[in-house]
């Protein structure tokens, strides 16, 4: 990609490009190796950088990863010199001291990266728990609103049913029974069946007839 285009984009593309260039400059790439071999070593180092500190990591963690890879490359270079049979004893001893120092440095860097990665994991887990709690709270509120709506709807339906079952003409409702003493005679029926009676009176007459054990319409 054109470096000027990367600069114009800025952000993550610029940071990732800068880290890649920094890694390439600090990495120990033997000049006596073939171009394919050098490209392989550089590609492997960039892949390792992505594994050690991906794009979502803190910038300091990503820089620490670049330093670790460069120090590791130098340590391996000095260790290879210390193991070379073509070098003298003093040269190999000096190379071994450098390799040991670099390995101690890379061990400390690796421990730092491990702590930073663990911190990043804990922060991600805390963010997930917080998001879960917010979602659970929102769901609880939604269920509560739904329950309240259902209860109100049921109450309105019950109220509507009671209104539908009520008599349309309360004047036609039979009057309550009048208590009377035990053994009291049944009131006499009206003397004339031809007398005009309203609906209320006709219902009362039928009740009296049933109580007297008489057939409706008799007399």
Short mmCIF file of C-alpha atoms in Angstrom, two decimals:
data_model
loop_
_atom_site.label_atom_id
_atom_site.label_comp_id
_atom_site.label_asym_id
_atom_site.label_seq_id
_atom_site.Cartn_x
_atom_site.Cartn_y
_atom_site.Cartn_z
CA UNK A 1 0.00 0.00 0.00
CA UNK A 2 1.13 3.53 -0.75
CA UNK A 3 2.67 5.00 2.45
CA UNK A 4 1.08 8.37 1.75
CA UNK A 5 -2.31 6.70 1.55
CA UNK A 6 -1.65 4.99 4.91
CA UNK A 7 -0.68 8.34 6.41
CA UNK A 8 -3.86 9.89 5.05
CA UNK A 9 -6.00 7.12 6.51
CA UNK A 10 -4.30 7.33 9.91
CA UNK A 11 -5.70 5.36 12.82
CA UNK A 12 -5.11 1.62 13.00
CA UNK A 13 -3.72 1.33 9.47
CA UNK A 14 -0.98 3.86 10.26
CA UNK A 15 -0.13 2.27 13.62
CA UNK A 16 0.02 -1.23 12.16
CA UNK A 17 2.24 -0.03 9.29
CA UNK A 18 4.56 1.78 11.69
CA UNK A 19 4.90 -1.30 13.90
CA UNK A 20 5.66 -3.43 10.84
CA UNK A 21 8.41 -1.07 9.66
CA UNK A 22 9.87 -0.88 13.19
CA UNK A 23 9.93 -4.66 13.41
CA UNK A 24 11.64 -4.97 10.03
CA UNK A 25 14.34 -2.45 11.04
CA UNK A 26 15.07 -4.04 14.42
CA UNK A 27 14.83 -7.68 13.42
CA UNK A 28 18.08 -9.58 12.91
CA UNK A 29 17.95 -10.74 9.28
CA UNK A 30 21.24 -12.39 8.20
CA UNK A 31 22.63 -10.79 5.05
CA UNK A 32 24.17 -14.05 3.90
CA UNK A 33 20.69 -15.62 3.69
CA UNK A 34 18.68 -15.75 0.47
CA UNK A 35 15.92 -13.22 -0.20
CA UNK A 36 13.27 -15.91 0.20
CA UNK A 37 14.73 -16.87 3.56
CA UNK A 38 14.72 -13.26 4.73
CA UNK A 39 11.13 -12.77 3.58
CA UNK A 40 10.15 -15.92 5.45
CA UNK A 41 11.76 -14.70 8.69
CA UNK A 42 10.10 -11.28 8.41
CA UNK A 43 6.67 -12.77 7.65
CA UNK A 44 6.98 -15.12 10.61
CA UNK A 45 7.92 -12.25 12.92
CA UNK A 46 4.89 -10.20 11.78
CA UNK A 47 2.61 -13.18 12.35
CA UNK A 48 4.10 -13.63 15.84
CA UNK A 49 3.52 -9.92 16.54
CA UNK A 50 -0.15 -10.33 15.67
CA UNK A 51 -0.41 -13.28 18.04
CA UNK A 52 1.42 -11.57 20.90
CA UNK A 53 -0.42 -8.25 20.70
CA UNK A 54 -3.29 -8.04 18.19
CA UNK A 55 -4.85 -4.86 16.88
CA UNK A 56 -7.20 -4.49 19.85
CA UNK A 57 -4.38 -4.52 22.40
CA UNK A 58 -3.00 -1.45 24.14
CA UNK A 59 -0.35 0.32 22.08
CA UNK A 60 2.27 -0.15 24.79
CA UNK A 61 1.66 -3.87 24.68
CA UNK A 62 2.17 -3.92 20.91
CA UNK A 63 5.42 -1.96 21.20
CA UNK A 64 6.58 -4.35 23.92
CA UNK A 65 5.87 -7.24 21.55
CA UNK A 66 8.01 -5.63 18.82
CA UNK A 67 10.87 -5.20 21.28
CA UNK A 68 10.56 -8.80 22.42
CA UNK A 69 10.74 -10.15 18.85
CA UNK A 70 13.79 -8.01 18.03
CA UNK A 71 15.55 -9.03 21.27
CA UNK A 72 14.69 -12.66 20.63
CA UNK A 73 16.15 -12.44 17.11
CA UNK A 74 19.38 -10.97 18.51
CA UNK A 75 19.57 -13.63 21.22
CA UNK A 76 19.25 -16.39 18.65
CA UNK A 77 21.95 -14.75 16.52
CA UNK A 78 24.44 -14.66 19.41
CA UNK A 79 23.51 -18.16 20.47
CA UNK A 80 24.19 -19.42 16.93
CA UNK A 81 27.61 -17.72 17.05
CA UNK A 82 28.35 -19.32 20.42
CA UNK A 83 27.55 -22.72 18.91
CA UNK A 84 29.61 -22.20 15.74
CA UNK A 85 32.63 -24.53 15.52
CA UNK A 86 34.37 -22.14 13.12
CA UNK A 87 34.90 -19.45 15.79
CA UNK A 88 37.56 -19.37 18.43
CA UNK A 89 36.90 -20.14 22.06
CA UNK A 90 37.08 -16.53 23.20
CA UNK A 91 34.68 -15.37 20.48
CA UNK A 92 32.25 -18.15 21.31
CA UNK A 93 32.46 -17.34 25.01
CA UNK A 94 31.74 -13.68 24.35
CA UNK A 95 28.86 -14.59 22.06
CA UNK A 96 27.44 -16.88 24.75
CA UNK A 97 27.50 -14.05 27.30
CA UNK A 98 25.59 -11.80 24.90
CA UNK A 99 23.11 -14.56 24.15
CA UNK A 100 22.53 -15.22 27.85
CA UNK A 101 21.92 -11.53 28.54
CA UNK A 102 19.50 -11.23 25.62
CA UNK A 103 17.63 -14.37 26.69
CA UNK A 104 17.22 -12.97 30.19
CA UNK A 105 15.86 -9.77 28.65
CA UNK A 106 13.41 -11.65 26.44
CA UNK A 107 12.22 -13.68 29.45
CA UNK A 108 11.36 -10.47 31.31
CA UNK A 109 9.67 -9.06 28.23
CA UNK A 110 7.64 -12.22 27.78
CA UNK A 111 6.51 -12.07 31.41
CA UNK A 112 5.42 -8.47 30.89
CA UNK A 113 3.47 -9.44 27.78
CA UNK A 114 1.79 -12.26 29.70
CA UNK A 115 0.68 -9.84 32.43
CA UNK A 116 -0.61 -7.36 29.91
CA UNK A 117 -2.49 -10.05 28.02
CA UNK A 118 -4.04 -11.32 31.28
CA UNK A 119 -5.09 -7.79 32.16
CA UNK A 120 -6.64 -7.37 28.72
CA UNK A 121 -8.53 -10.65 29.18
CA UNK A 122 -9.88 -9.59 32.60
CA UNK A 123 -11.01 -6.24 31.21
CA UNK A 124 -12.79 -7.97 28.33
CA UNK A 125 -14.52 -10.37 30.73
CA UNK A 126 -15.58 -7.48 32.97
CA UNK A 127 -17.01 -5.66 29.95
CA UNK A 128 -18.92 -8.79 28.93
CA UNK A 129 -20.36 -9.19 32.45
CA UNK A 130 -21.40 -5.54 32.51
CA UNK A 131 -23.08 -5.89 29.12
CA UNK A 132 -24.85 -9.05 30.30
CA UNK A 133 -26.13 -7.29 33.44
CA UNK A 134 -27.47 -4.40 31.37
CA UNK A 135 -29.20 -6.78 29.00
CA UNK A 136 -30.67 -8.80 31.88
CA UNK A 137 -31.96 -5.62 33.54
CA UNK A 138 -33.53 -4.43 30.30
CA UNK A 139 -35.17 -7.84 29.79
CA UNK A 140 -36.51 -7.82 33.37
CA UNK A 141 -38.03 -4.38 32.86
CA UNK A 142 -39.57 -5.46 29.57
CA UNK A 143 -41.11 -8.55 31.20
CA UNK A 144 -42.46 -6.43 34.05
CA UNK A 145 -44.07 -4.03 31.60
CA UNK A 146 -45.54 -6.98 29.69
CA UNK A 147 -46.96 -8.51 32.90
CA UNK A 148 -48.50 -5.21 33.94
CA UNK A 149 -50.07 -4.79 30.50
CA UNK A 150 -51.46 -8.34 30.59
CA UNK A 151 -52.93 -7.86 34.07
CA UNK A 152 -54.57 -4.59 33.03
CA UNK A 153 -55.95 -6.21 29.88
CA UNK A 154 -57.41 -9.10 31.89
CA UNK A 155 -58.97 -6.65 34.36
CA UNK A 156 -60.58 -4.69 31.55
CA UNK A 157 -61.89 -7.90 29.95
CA UNK A 158 -63.39 -9.04 33.29
CA UNK A 159 -64.96 -5.63 33.78
CA UNK A 160 -66.38 -5.76 30.27
CA UNK A 161 -67.83 -9.24 30.94
CA UNK A 162 -69.54 -8.06 34.10
CA UNK A 163 -71.10 -5.16 32.24
CA UNK A 164 -72.36 -7.47 29.48
CA UNK A 165 -73.92 -9.88 32.03
CA UNK A 166 -75.80 -7.14 33.91
CA UNK A 167 -79.61 -6.96 33.24
CA UNK A 168 -80.60 -4.37 30.69
CA UNK A 169 -83.71 -3.25 32.59
CA UNK A 170 -83.16 -3.23 36.30
CA UNK A 171 -86.81 -2.44 36.77
CA UNK A 172 -87.70 -5.98 35.56
CA UNK A 173 -85.47 -7.64 38.16
CA UNK A 174 -87.54 -9.66 40.67
CA UNK A 175 -87.84 -8.03 44.09
CA UNK A 176 -86.14 -9.67 47.02
CA UNK A 177 -88.21 -12.19 48.95
CA UNK A 178 -89.96 -10.72 51.97
CA UNK A 179 -89.38 -12.80 55.09
CA UNK A 180 -92.49 -14.06 56.84
CA UNK A 181 -93.32 -16.08 59.87
CA UNK A 182 -93.41 -19.86 59.64
CA UNK A 183 -96.86 -21.19 58.84
CA UNK A 184 -98.07 -17.92 57.47
CA UNK A 185 -100.73 -18.22 54.82
CA UNK A 186 -99.90 -17.64 51.20
CA UNK A 187 -101.19 -14.28 50.07
CA UNK A 188 -104.37 -14.42 48.04
CA UNK A 189 -104.00 -14.04 44.30
CA UNK A 190 -105.42 -10.96 42.68
CA UNK A 191 -109.21 -11.35 42.36
CA UNK A 192 -109.37 -10.76 38.65
CA UNK A 193 -106.94 -12.45 36.15
CA UNK A 194 -108.03 -9.96 33.55
CA UNK A 195 -106.51 -7.11 35.47
CA UNK A 196 -103.61 -5.69 33.48
CA UNK A 197 -100.32 -6.55 35.06
CA UNK A 198 -96.89 -5.31 34.20
CA UNK A 199 -93.88 -7.57 33.69
CA UNK A 200 -92.77 -7.21 37.29
CA UNK A 201 -96.16 -8.18 38.63
CA UNK A 202 -96.42 -11.20 36.32
CA UNK A 203 -93.07 -12.54 37.55
CA UNK A 204 -94.13 -12.02 41.17
CA UNK A 205 -97.39 -13.85 40.52
CA UNK A 206 -95.59 -16.85 39.01
CA UNK A 207 -93.31 -17.05 42.04
CA UNK A 208 -96.25 -17.01 44.39
CA UNK A 209 -98.00 -19.72 42.38
CA UNK A 210 -94.91 -21.95 42.47
CA UNK A 211 -94.62 -21.48 46.21
CA UNK A 212 -98.27 -22.34 46.71
CA UNK A 213 -97.88 -25.48 44.62
CA UNK A 214 -100.40 -24.32 42.12
CA UNK A 215 -100.14 -24.61 38.40
CA UNK A 216 -99.28 -21.38 36.67
CA UNK A 217 -102.34 -19.69 35.22
CA UNK A 218 -104.84 -21.30 37.57
CA UNK A 219 -107.40 -18.91 39.20
#
